Every structure is written in C-alpha cells, then in structure tokens.
Short mmCIF file of C-alpha atoms in Angstrom, two decimals:
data_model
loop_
_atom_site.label_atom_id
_atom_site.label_comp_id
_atom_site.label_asym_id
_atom_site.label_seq_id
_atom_site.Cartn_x
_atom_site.Cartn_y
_atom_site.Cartn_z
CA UNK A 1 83.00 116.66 118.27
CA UNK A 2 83.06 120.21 117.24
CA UNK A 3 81.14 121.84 114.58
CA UNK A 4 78.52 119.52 113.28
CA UNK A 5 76.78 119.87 110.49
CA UNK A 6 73.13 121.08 110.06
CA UNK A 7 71.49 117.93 109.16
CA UNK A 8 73.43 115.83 112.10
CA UNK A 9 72.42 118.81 114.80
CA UNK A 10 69.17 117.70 114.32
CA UNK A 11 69.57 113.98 114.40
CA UNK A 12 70.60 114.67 117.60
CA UNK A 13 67.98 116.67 118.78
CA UNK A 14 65.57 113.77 117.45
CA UNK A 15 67.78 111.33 119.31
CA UNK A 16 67.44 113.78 122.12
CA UNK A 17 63.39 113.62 122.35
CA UNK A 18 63.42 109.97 121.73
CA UNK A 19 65.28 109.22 124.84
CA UNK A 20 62.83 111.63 127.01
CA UNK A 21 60.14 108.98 125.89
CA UNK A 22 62.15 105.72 127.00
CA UNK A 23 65.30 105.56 129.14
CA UNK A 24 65.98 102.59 126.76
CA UNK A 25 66.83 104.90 123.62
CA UNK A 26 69.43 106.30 126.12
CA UNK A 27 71.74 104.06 125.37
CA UNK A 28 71.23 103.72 121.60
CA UNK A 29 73.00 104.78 118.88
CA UNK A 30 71.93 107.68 116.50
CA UNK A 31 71.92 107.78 112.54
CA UNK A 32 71.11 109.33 109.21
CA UNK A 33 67.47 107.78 108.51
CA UNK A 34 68.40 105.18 105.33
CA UNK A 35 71.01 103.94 107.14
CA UNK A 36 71.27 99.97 106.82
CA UNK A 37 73.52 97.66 108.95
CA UNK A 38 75.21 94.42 108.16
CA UNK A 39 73.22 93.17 110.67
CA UNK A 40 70.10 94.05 112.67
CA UNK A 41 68.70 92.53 116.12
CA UNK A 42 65.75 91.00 115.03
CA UNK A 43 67.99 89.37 112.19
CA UNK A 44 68.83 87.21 115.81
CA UNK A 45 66.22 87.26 118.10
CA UNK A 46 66.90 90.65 119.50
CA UNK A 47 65.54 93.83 120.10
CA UNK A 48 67.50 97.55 120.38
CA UNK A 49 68.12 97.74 123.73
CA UNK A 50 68.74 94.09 124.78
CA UNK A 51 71.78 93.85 126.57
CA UNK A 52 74.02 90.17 125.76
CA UNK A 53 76.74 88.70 126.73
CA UNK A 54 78.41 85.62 124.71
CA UNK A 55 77.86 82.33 127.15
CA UNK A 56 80.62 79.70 127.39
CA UNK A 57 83.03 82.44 125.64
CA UNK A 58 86.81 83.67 127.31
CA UNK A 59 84.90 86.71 126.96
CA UNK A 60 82.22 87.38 129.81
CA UNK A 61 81.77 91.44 128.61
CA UNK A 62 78.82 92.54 129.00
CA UNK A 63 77.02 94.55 125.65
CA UNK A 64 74.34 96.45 124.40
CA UNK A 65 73.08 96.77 120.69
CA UNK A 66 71.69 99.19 118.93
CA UNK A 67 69.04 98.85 115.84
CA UNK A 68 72.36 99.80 113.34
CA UNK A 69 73.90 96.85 114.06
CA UNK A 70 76.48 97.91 115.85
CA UNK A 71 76.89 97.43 120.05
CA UNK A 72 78.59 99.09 122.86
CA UNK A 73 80.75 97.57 125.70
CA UNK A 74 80.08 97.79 128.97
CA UNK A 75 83.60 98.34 130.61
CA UNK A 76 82.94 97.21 134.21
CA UNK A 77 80.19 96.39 136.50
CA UNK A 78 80.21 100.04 137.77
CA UNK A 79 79.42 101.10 134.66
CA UNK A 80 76.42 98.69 134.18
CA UNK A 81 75.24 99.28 137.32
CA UNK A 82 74.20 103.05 135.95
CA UNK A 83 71.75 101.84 134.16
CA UNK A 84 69.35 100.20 136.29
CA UNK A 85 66.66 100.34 133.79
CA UNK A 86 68.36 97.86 131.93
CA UNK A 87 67.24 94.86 134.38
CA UNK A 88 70.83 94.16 135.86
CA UNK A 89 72.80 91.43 134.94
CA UNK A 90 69.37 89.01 135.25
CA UNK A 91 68.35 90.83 132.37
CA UNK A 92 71.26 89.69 130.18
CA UNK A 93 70.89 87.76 127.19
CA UNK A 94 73.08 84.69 126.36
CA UNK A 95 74.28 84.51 122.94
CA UNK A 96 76.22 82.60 120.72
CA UNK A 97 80.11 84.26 120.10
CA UNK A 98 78.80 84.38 116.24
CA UNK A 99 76.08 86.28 117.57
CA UNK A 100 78.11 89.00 118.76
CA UNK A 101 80.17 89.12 116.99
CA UNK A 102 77.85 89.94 114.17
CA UNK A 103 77.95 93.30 116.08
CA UNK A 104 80.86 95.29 115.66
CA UNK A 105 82.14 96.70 119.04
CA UNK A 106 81.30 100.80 118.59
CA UNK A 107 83.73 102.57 121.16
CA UNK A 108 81.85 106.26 120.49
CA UNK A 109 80.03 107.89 123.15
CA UNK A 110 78.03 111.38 123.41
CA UNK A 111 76.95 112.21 127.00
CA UNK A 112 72.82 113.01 126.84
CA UNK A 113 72.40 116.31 126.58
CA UNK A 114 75.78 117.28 124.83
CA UNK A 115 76.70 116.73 121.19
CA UNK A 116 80.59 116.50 121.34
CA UNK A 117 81.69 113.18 120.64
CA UNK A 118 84.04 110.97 122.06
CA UNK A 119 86.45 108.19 121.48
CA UNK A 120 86.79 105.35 123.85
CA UNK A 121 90.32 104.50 124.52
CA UNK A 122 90.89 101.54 126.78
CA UNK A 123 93.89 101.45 128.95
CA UNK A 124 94.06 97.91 130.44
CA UNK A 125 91.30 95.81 132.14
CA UNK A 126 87.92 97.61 132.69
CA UNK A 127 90.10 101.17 132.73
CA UNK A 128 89.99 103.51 129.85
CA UNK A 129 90.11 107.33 128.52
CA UNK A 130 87.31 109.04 127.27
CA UNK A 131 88.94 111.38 124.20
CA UNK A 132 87.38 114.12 122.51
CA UNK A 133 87.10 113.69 118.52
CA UNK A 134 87.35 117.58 117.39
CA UNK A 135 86.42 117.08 114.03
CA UNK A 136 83.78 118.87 111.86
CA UNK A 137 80.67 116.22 111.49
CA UNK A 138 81.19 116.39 107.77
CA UNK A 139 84.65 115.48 108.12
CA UNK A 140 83.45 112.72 110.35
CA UNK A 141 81.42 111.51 107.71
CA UNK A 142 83.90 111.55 104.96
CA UNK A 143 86.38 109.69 107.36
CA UNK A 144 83.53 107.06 107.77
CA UNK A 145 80.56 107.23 106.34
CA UNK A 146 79.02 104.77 109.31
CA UNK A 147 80.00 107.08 111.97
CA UNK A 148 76.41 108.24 112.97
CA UNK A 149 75.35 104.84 113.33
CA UNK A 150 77.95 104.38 115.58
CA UNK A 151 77.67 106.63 118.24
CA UNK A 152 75.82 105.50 121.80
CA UNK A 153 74.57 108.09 123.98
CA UNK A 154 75.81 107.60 127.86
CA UNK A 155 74.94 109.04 131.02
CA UNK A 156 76.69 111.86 132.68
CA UNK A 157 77.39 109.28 135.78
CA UNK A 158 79.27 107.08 133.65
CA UNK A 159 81.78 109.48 131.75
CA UNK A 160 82.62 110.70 135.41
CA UNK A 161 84.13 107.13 135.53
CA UNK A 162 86.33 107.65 132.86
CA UNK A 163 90.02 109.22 133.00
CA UNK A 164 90.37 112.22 129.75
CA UNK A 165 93.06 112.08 127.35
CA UNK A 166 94.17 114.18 124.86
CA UNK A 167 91.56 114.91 121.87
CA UNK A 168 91.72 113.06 118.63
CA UNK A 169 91.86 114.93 115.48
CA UNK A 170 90.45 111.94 113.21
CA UNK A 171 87.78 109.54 113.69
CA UNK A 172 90.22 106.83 112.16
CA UNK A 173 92.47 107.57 115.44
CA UNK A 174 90.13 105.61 117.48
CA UNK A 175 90.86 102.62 118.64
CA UNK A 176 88.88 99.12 118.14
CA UNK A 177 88.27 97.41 121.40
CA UNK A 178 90.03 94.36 122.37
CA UNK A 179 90.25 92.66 125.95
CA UNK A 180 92.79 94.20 127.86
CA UNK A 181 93.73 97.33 125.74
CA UNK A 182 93.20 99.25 122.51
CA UNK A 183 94.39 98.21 118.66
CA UNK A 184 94.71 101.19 116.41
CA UNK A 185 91.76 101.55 113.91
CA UNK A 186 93.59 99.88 110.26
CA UNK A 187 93.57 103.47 108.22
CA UNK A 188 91.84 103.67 105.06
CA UNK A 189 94.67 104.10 102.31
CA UNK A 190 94.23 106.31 98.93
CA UNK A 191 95.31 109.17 97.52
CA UNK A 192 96.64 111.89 98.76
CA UNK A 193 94.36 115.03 99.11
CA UNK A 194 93.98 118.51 101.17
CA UNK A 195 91.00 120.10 103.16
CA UNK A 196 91.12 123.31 105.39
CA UNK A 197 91.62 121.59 109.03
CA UNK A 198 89.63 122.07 112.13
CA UNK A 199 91.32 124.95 113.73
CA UNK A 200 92.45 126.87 110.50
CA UNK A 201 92.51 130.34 112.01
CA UNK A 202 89.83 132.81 112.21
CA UNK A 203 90.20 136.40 110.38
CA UNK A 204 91.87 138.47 112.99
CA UNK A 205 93.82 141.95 113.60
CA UNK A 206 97.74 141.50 114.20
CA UNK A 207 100.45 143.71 114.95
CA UNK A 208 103.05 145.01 113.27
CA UNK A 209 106.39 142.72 114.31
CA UNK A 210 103.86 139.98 115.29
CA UNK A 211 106.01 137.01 115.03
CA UNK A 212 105.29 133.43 114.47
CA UNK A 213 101.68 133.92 113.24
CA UNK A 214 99.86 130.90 111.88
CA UNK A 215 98.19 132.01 108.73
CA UNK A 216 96.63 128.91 107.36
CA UNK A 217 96.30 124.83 108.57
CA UNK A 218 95.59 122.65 105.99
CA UNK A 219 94.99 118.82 106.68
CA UNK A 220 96.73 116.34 104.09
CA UNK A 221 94.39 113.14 104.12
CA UNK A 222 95.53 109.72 102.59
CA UNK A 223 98.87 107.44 102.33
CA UNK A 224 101.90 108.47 100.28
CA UNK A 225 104.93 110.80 100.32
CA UNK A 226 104.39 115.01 100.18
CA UNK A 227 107.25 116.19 98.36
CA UNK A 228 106.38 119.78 98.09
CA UNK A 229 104.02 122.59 99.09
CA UNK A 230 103.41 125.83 97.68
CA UNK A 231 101.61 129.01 99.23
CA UNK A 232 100.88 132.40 97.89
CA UNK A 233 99.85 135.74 100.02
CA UNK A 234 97.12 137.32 98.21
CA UNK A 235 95.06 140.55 99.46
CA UNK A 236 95.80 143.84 99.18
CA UNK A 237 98.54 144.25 101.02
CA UNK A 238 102.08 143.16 99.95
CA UNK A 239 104.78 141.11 100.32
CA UNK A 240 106.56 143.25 102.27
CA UNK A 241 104.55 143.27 105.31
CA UNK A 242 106.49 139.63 105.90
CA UNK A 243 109.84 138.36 106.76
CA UNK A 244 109.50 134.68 106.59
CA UNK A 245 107.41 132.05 106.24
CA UNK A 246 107.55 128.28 107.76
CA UNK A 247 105.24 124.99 107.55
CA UNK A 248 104.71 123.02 110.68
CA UNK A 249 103.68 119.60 111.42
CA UNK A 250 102.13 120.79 115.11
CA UNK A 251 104.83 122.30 117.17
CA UNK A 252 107.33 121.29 114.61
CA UNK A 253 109.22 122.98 112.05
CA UNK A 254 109.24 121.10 109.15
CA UNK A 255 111.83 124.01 107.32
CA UNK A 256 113.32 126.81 107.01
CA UNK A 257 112.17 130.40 106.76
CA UNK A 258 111.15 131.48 103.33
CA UNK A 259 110.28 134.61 101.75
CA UNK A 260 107.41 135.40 99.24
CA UNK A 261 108.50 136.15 95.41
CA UNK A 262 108.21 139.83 94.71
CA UNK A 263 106.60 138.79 91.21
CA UNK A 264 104.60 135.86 91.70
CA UNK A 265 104.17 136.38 95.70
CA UNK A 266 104.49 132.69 95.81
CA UNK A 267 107.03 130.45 98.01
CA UNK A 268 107.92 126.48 97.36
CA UNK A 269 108.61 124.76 100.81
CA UNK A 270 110.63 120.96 100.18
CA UNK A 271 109.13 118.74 103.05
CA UNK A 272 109.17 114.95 101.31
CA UNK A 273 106.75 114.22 104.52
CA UNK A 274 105.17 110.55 105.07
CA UNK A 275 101.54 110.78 105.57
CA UNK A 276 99.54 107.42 106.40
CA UNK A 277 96.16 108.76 107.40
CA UNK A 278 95.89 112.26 107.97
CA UNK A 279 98.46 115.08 108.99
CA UNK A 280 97.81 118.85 109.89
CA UNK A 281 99.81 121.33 108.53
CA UNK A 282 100.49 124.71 109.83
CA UNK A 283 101.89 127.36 107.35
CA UNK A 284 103.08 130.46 109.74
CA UNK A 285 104.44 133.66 108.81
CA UNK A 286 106.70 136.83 110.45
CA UNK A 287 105.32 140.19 110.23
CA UNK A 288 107.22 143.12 109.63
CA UNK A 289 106.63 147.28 110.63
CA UNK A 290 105.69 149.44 108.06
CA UNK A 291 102.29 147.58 106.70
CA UNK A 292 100.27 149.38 109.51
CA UNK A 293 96.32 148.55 107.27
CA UNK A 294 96.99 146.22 105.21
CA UNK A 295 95.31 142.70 104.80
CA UNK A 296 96.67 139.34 103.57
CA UNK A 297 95.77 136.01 104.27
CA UNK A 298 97.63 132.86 102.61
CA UNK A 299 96.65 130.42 99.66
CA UNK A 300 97.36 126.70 99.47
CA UNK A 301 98.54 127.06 95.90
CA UNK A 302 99.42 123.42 95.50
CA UNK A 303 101.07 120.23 96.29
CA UNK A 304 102.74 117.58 94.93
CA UNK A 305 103.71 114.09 95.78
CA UNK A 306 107.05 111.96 95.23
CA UNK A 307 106.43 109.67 92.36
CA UNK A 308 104.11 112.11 90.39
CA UNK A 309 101.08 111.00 91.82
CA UNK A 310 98.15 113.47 91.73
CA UNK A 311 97.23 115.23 95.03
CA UNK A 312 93.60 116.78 94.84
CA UNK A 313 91.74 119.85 97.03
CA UNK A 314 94.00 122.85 96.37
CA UNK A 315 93.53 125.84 95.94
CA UNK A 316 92.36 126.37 99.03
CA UNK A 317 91.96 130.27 100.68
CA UNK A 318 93.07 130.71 104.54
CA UNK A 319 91.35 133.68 106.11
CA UNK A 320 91.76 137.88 106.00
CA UNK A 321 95.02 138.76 108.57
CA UNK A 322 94.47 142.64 108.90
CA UNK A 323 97.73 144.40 110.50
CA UNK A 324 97.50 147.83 112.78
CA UNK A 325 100.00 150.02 113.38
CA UNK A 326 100.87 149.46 116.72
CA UNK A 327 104.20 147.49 117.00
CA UNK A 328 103.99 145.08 119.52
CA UNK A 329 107.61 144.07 120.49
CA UNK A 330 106.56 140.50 121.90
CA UNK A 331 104.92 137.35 120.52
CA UNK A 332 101.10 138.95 120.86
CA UNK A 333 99.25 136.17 118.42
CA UNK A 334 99.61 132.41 117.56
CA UNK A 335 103.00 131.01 118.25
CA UNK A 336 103.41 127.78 116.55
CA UNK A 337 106.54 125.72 117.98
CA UNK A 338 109.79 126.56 118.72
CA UNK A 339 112.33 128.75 116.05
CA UNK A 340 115.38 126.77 116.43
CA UNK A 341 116.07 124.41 113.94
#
C-alpha cells in the first residue's frame, strides 16, 4: 500500500520492534491503539498467537488469530510449515466452528520489514495471488475503518509462494475467503462523492504539441449514476495553449474531445457512468504551440448525478502543468488510451 499516513508509519514501526522481541507477534495483526473487536481470544480460551483449526468441521484449514479479533488462513501446509515457531500442526488448537467463526477470515498481508500491503486473492484449492492494494492509508481507512486491525504480517518465505496479480485500487476489491476460491467483498453503498485518486499526476514540464496529457484523476466513490462532469483550466496561462480535452475511465474514452470556454474557461463532459464502489477518472488534455511558459493545471469544478442527487468533494485542484517551448512532434508525456472512438 502506497503512501501511508503519518500516524500508521509508525504503527508499523511499533509492530516492527514488537516482532524483534517474539517471533509470535510476526504473525499478528497491527492496529490503531483503541481499537476494539467483536471478539477477542481470551473471550474463548485463546491467546494471540494460538493457531486453531475447527474439529469435526468440512473445513480442516488451518488459522491463526490475532488480539483484534480477526484471523488469518493458512493456505497450505507449505505455508505453515514456515513458521516453525508456531509448534506444527501438534500445536493446533481444536475449536468449535462457532468458535471460528467468531473470527472473521482477514486475507491482508504485509511482508516484515515492508509496509506495502497486500490483498490475498485465492485462485482454487491452497493456490492464490498476492495483489498489491495502492491506496493512500487514509483512503484505506475511510474505505474501512477496521483495516489496520486487519492486516497480518508474513514472512518473506511465504509471499515467495504466492503467484502476483495485478494491484487493487480499493481495499473493498478484496476478496473474502471461501474454500476453493474468492467471493467479491459486498461494497458499501452511499452517496456519490469525489477525492483526488492515487496517481493524480505530479506538477511537471510538457511540451508544446504534447498530446494526450493527463491533467487530473479524480476517484468517484459510492453507488449511483454520474450524469455529468465539469472541469475548468485555471493558472496563468490560457485557454489557448489546448486543443481538446477528454475524460477516461482507465484506458478508455468515455467522450469526445472538448474545448475550454473562452469566457468561463470551463467545459461540461455528458458521461451518465454507473459507479458501484469506486471508479477513477482521468481528465486529459491536447497541447497546442505557441504557449511556450505558461502554466495551467485543471479543476474538478463539479458533478452531478442522474436523479438530482447531491454528489459531495468538488472543487478539487489537479496540479501546476508548466509548458516549454520546445515542440516535441511525438507523444513525450502521459498517454492515456487510445484516440479512436
């Protein structure tokens, strides 16, 4: 996970010490101190650490909890077998299948040492994907507010095991664990609303005739229809220095080209776009010769969705594009997606 915030860097460096004292605490999850769980191990008998398994059950996985409440699969016996200091299967605690399932089944892993974290994404029987969650920590957060207490702390050995698939942009992407594969994480439903996304470009120098040159990303969070979106170049450069501008869902193009008003520099793109969780959205522009010095960068103005409803977060202020006077002749920046329609 990319970007966390201030407050969860250093949980993890606590985490971090706490596991040099006990190999235990290596496989425990990390959280905000306050933090409460449905359910705790001594609430049954157990301890963080203990590793159970549910006897008499269809299901003979093998788990470990942490002192959140929450507990961590073991996907195969390779896997277990990495962590000796656990006892080995001996070692495993029989529990009632009300007992563990008390638990929820966690499927987020940081390797020790390393704070990105990942998304567990099982494939079929004891085979899975680890996934990278790039997401800020505070968007984390705001996607679920339990998602420090979630996160188990593995051993480099073990995500070796593991096939990579492509990152996940949401922690509501990852999937619950079930026997045999992976069930989509339900999404949490509300209003619509708009945040900067991960990603939204940096300020940079571009080129005069720099085409396709993503100017702002804006993530649209929440369940309901957009129905349209409106940007505005602001700086102190002009309207002028662009041809037209596009919004893309990834390397899609969601519409035509449009150009900024001369009076209001603003431009009204129609999408009438489903969103059920979250959705990125990249607004990208053409630049033409002639504005060799100047700076713009792009404004969510505002958006609305079909049926009136309200959609919150905008304005919201993309970053300081600052062109030179060199005229590039080729596609020298950020080319989102393909021009034809």
């Amino acid at each position: 996970m990319s970007n966390l915030s201030k407050k969860a860097k250093a949980v993890v460096r606590t985490v971090a010490a706490l596991t040099a004292v006990t190999t235990v605490l290596s496989l425990s999850g990390f959280a905000f101190v306050g933090f409460v769980g449905a359910a705790t191990p001594s609430d049954y008998g157990l301890k963080e650490g203990d590793t159970i398994s549910a006897a008499g059950s269809d299901d003979p996985d093998v788990y470990i909890v942490n002192e959140m409440g929450y507990k961590r699969l073991f996907l195969n016996p390779a896997i277990f077998g990495l962590y000796g200091h656990l006892g080995g299967f001996s070692a495993v605690k029989n529990v009632s299948p009300a007992t563990r399932d008390a638990f929820p089944t966690s499927g987020l892993f940081r390797v020790d040492g390393d704070q990105k974290v990942y998304g567990l994404e099982t494939t079929g029987e004891d085979v899975a994907n680890l996934r990278w969650v790039n997401t800020s920590g505070a968007q984390a957060v705001a996607d679920d507010p339990n998602f420090f207490k979630k996160v188990f702390v593995i051993n480099a050995a073990e995500k070796a095991l593991y096939s990579t698939g492509a990152d996940y942009t949401s922690v509501t992407q990852v999937p619950a664990y079930t026997r045999g594969g992976s069930v989509p994480t339900p999404v949490v439903s509300g209003p619509l609303s708009v945040t900067l996304a991960p990603g939204n470009p940096a300020a940079q120098t571009i080129t005069n005739n720099a085409t396709g040159v993503e100017m702002l990303r804006v993530r649209v969070s929440g369940t309901g229809t957009v129905n349209t979106v409106t940007i505005k170049r602001l700086g102190p450069g002009t309207v002028d220095d662009f041809g037209n501008a596009y919004v893309y869902d990834g390397a899609k193009r969601l519409t035509s080209g449009k150009t900024f008003s001369s009076s209001s520099g603003e431009a009204t793109f129609l999408l009438n776009l489903a969103v059920s969780g979250s959705k990125d959205l990249s607004i990208v522009g053409d630049i033409l010769t002639g504005g060799a010095g100047n700076v713009n960068y792009f404004q969510l103005l505002g958006v609305t969705a079909t049926g009136g409803a309200t959609v919150s977060g905008a304005p919201l202020n993309g970053n300081n594009f600052a062109i030179s006077g060199a005229s590039s002749g080729r596609l020298d920046v950020a080319k989102v997606g393909s021009y034809s329609d």
